Amino acid sequence: MTFEYAAIARNDVILAQNAITSGNFDVILGGVLKQITTSDARFQSEKSQHKIFTERLESNLIFAVIGGTDLGASEAYSFLKRLQTSFLIQHGRNWSTAQPFAFQNEFGPKIKLLLAEPKKLETIHNNINHDFFFFRF
């Protein structure tokens, strides 16, 4: 499971984004945002060997994550819930009239931290398994 990019958008306007690898993720997301209808609370697609997951609130605030083809829906939507909670706590009142990328400087680094969390957890898990193996014998 690898998260590579995440963003918050209002309809098709990206408010903040970040990626932990290089790529044209904003272009991919831009095409996906145009496909989402008001009846799509959750949307999932696959493009260019990446899986894209979005969750749209009734207010048309959209949270998106892009990852590798091994990214599962449960991990993606769990991540999106954390992203949503973090963003709404910080910017819950002022996002509806914000300009494109208005929260990039303030919230972009937070997105990067959230993207890196699974990698850190995987490293910790591997270290624990490695140590457990040596302590058993």
Tab-separated table of C-alpha atoms in Angstrom:
chain	number	residue	atom	x	y	z
A	1	MET	CA	0.000	0.000	0.000
A	2	THR	CA	1.494	3.287	-1.097
A	3	PHE	CA	0.003	6.756	-0.892
A	4	GLU	CA	1.643	9.028	-3.437
A	5	TYR	CA	-0.535	12.148	-3.605
A	6	ALA	CA	-3.443	13.704	-1.771
A	7	ALA	CA	-5.497	16.832	-2.282
A	8	ILE	CA	-8.497	18.776	-1.082
A	9	ALA	CA	-10.747	20.403	-3.661
A	10	ARG	CA	-13.981	22.355	-3.860
A	11	ASN	CA	-15.724	20.937	-6.906
A	12	ASP	CA	-12.865	21.047	-9.454
A	13	VAL	CA	-10.797	23.737	-7.688
A	14	ILE	CA	-7.787	22.317	-5.824
A	15	LEU	CA	-7.334	24.076	-2.478
A	16	ALA	CA	-4.263	22.176	-1.230
A	17	GLN	CA	-2.202	19.228	-2.431
A	18	ASN	CA	1.025	17.377	-1.852
A	19	ALA	CA	2.902	14.418	-3.286
A	20	ILE	CA	5.703	12.283	-1.954
A	21	THR	CA	6.825	11.281	-5.457
A	22	SER	CA	7.000	13.127	-8.751
A	23	GLY	CA	4.255	12.799	-11.301
A	24	ASN	CA	1.403	14.576	-13.005
A	25	PHE	CA	-1.007	13.836	-10.174
A	26	ASP	CA	-2.747	17.211	-10.367
A	27	VAL	CA	-3.555	16.575	-14.033
A	28	ILE	CA	-4.880	13.086	-13.232
A	29	LEU	CA	-6.965	14.460	-10.369
A	30	GLY	CA	-8.264	17.320	-12.523
A	31	GLY	CA	-9.747	14.806	-14.963
A	32	VAL	CA	-11.247	12.760	-12.142
A	33	LEU	CA	-12.804	15.818	-10.486
A	34	LYS	CA	-14.655	16.589	-13.714
A	35	GLN	CA	-16.168	13.074	-13.671
A	36	ILE	CA	-17.550	13.263	-10.129
A	37	THR	CA	-21.254	14.016	-9.944
A	38	THR	CA	-23.205	15.371	-6.991
A	39	SER	CA	-24.573	11.875	-6.394
A	40	ASP	CA	-21.064	10.407	-6.001
A	41	ALA	CA	-20.231	10.454	-2.290
A	42	ARG	CA	-17.323	8.136	-3.055
A	43	PHE	CA	-15.596	7.725	-6.375
A	44	GLN	CA	-12.869	5.329	-7.418
A	45	SER	CA	-10.964	4.950	-10.674
A	46	GLU	CA	-7.689	3.728	-12.090
A	47	LYS	CA	-5.494	5.680	-14.503
A	48	SER	CA	-1.851	5.431	-15.549
A	49	GLN	CA	-1.158	2.535	-13.158
A	50	HIS	CA	-2.527	4.527	-10.214
A	51	LYS	CA	-5.673	4.117	-8.166
A	52	ILE	CA	-7.611	7.259	-7.342
A	53	PHE	CA	-10.087	7.452	-4.470
A	54	THR	CA	-12.238	10.446	-3.603
A	55	GLU	CA	-14.784	11.248	-0.963
A	56	ARG	CA	-17.174	14.148	-1.513
A	57	LEU	CA	-19.097	15.850	1.246
A	58	GLU	CA	-22.567	17.290	0.625
A	59	SER	CA	-20.958	20.733	0.597
A	60	ASN	CA	-18.939	19.714	-2.521
A	61	LEU	CA	-15.687	19.573	-0.605
A	62	ILE	CA	-13.707	16.685	-2.085
A	63	PHE	CA	-10.836	14.765	-0.499
A	64	ALA	CA	-8.674	12.706	-2.831
A	65	VAL	CA	-5.804	10.260	-2.585
A	66	ILE	CA	-3.798	8.629	-5.367
A	67	GLY	CA	-1.678	5.557	-4.819
A	68	GLY	CA	-0.193	2.540	-6.470
A	69	THR	CA	-2.259	-0.302	-7.857
A	70	ASP	CA	-1.846	-2.142	-4.549
A	71	LEU	CA	-3.822	0.536	-2.684
A	72	GLY	CA	-7.004	-0.944	-1.262
A	73	ALA	CA	-10.274	0.882	-0.752
A	74	SER	CA	-10.361	0.432	3.022
A	75	GLU	CA	-6.883	1.947	3.452
A	76	ALA	CA	-7.684	4.768	1.044
A	77	TYR	CA	-10.972	5.731	2.700
A	78	SER	CA	-9.420	5.489	6.149
A	79	PHE	CA	-6.716	7.901	4.989
A	80	LEU	CA	-9.321	10.224	3.476
A	81	LYS	CA	-11.195	10.296	6.789
A	82	ARG	CA	-8.005	11.385	8.602
A	83	LEU	CA	-7.354	14.005	5.923
A	84	GLN	CA	-10.936	15.266	6.164
A	85	THR	CA	-10.880	15.505	9.947
A	86	SER	CA	-7.561	17.334	9.981
A	87	PHE	CA	-8.615	19.805	7.285
A	88	LEU	CA	-12.032	20.575	8.753
A	89	ILE	CA	-10.600	21.171	12.224
A	90	GLN	CA	-8.133	23.661	10.783
A	91	HIS	CA	-10.175	25.254	7.962
A	92	GLY	CA	-13.787	24.222	8.525
A	93	ARG	CA	-15.196	27.724	8.280
A	94	ASN	CA	-13.256	29.422	5.503
A	95	TRP	CA	-12.789	26.939	2.654
A	96	SER	CA	-16.057	27.633	0.775
A	97	THR	CA	-14.894	30.940	-0.731
A	98	ALA	CA	-11.159	30.217	-0.914
A	99	GLN	CA	-9.165	30.817	-4.078
A	100	PRO	CA	-7.367	27.930	-5.845
A	101	PHE	CA	-4.432	26.666	-3.754
A	102	ALA	CA	-5.391	29.059	-0.928
A	103	PHE	CA	-4.376	26.502	1.708
A	104	GLN	CA	-1.281	25.161	-0.040
A	105	ASN	CA	1.316	26.858	2.171
A	106	GLU	CA	-0.569	26.223	5.389
A	107	PHE	CA	-2.031	22.745	4.820
A	108	GLY	CA	0.232	21.253	2.118
A	109	PRO	CA	2.892	20.229	4.679
A	110	LYS	CA	0.197	18.531	6.797
A	111	ILE	CA	-0.858	16.499	3.751
A	112	LYS	CA	2.752	15.414	3.272
A	113	LEU	CA	2.926	14.242	6.906
A	114	LEU	CA	-0.280	12.257	6.507
A	115	LEU	CA	1.023	10.671	3.292
A	116	ALA	CA	4.208	9.570	5.077
A	117	GLU	CA	2.427	7.983	8.093
A	118	PRO	CA	1.825	4.525	6.547
A	119	LYS	CA	5.486	4.272	5.518
A	120	LYS	CA	6.592	5.069	9.063
A	121	LEU	CA	4.148	2.543	10.509
A	122	GLU	CA	5.355	-0.123	8.079
A	123	THR	CA	8.977	0.516	9.097
A	124	ILE	CA	8.092	0.245	12.784
A	125	HIS	CA	6.132	-2.955	12.145
A	126	ASN	CA	9.056	-4.488	10.208
A	127	ASN	CA	11.499	-3.551	12.969
A	128	ILE	CA	9.273	-5.130	15.605
A	129	ASN	CA	8.943	-8.324	13.552
A	130	HIS	CA	12.707	-8.409	13.005
A	131	ASP	CA	13.448	-7.948	16.726
A	132	PHE	CA	10.801	-10.498	17.712
A	133	PHE	CA	12.383	-13.068	15.387
A	134	PHE	CA	15.797	-12.658	17.034
A	135	PHE	CA	14.426	-12.698	20.579
A	136	ARG	CA	12.541	-15.940	19.944
A	137	PHE	CA	15.700	-17.882	19.107
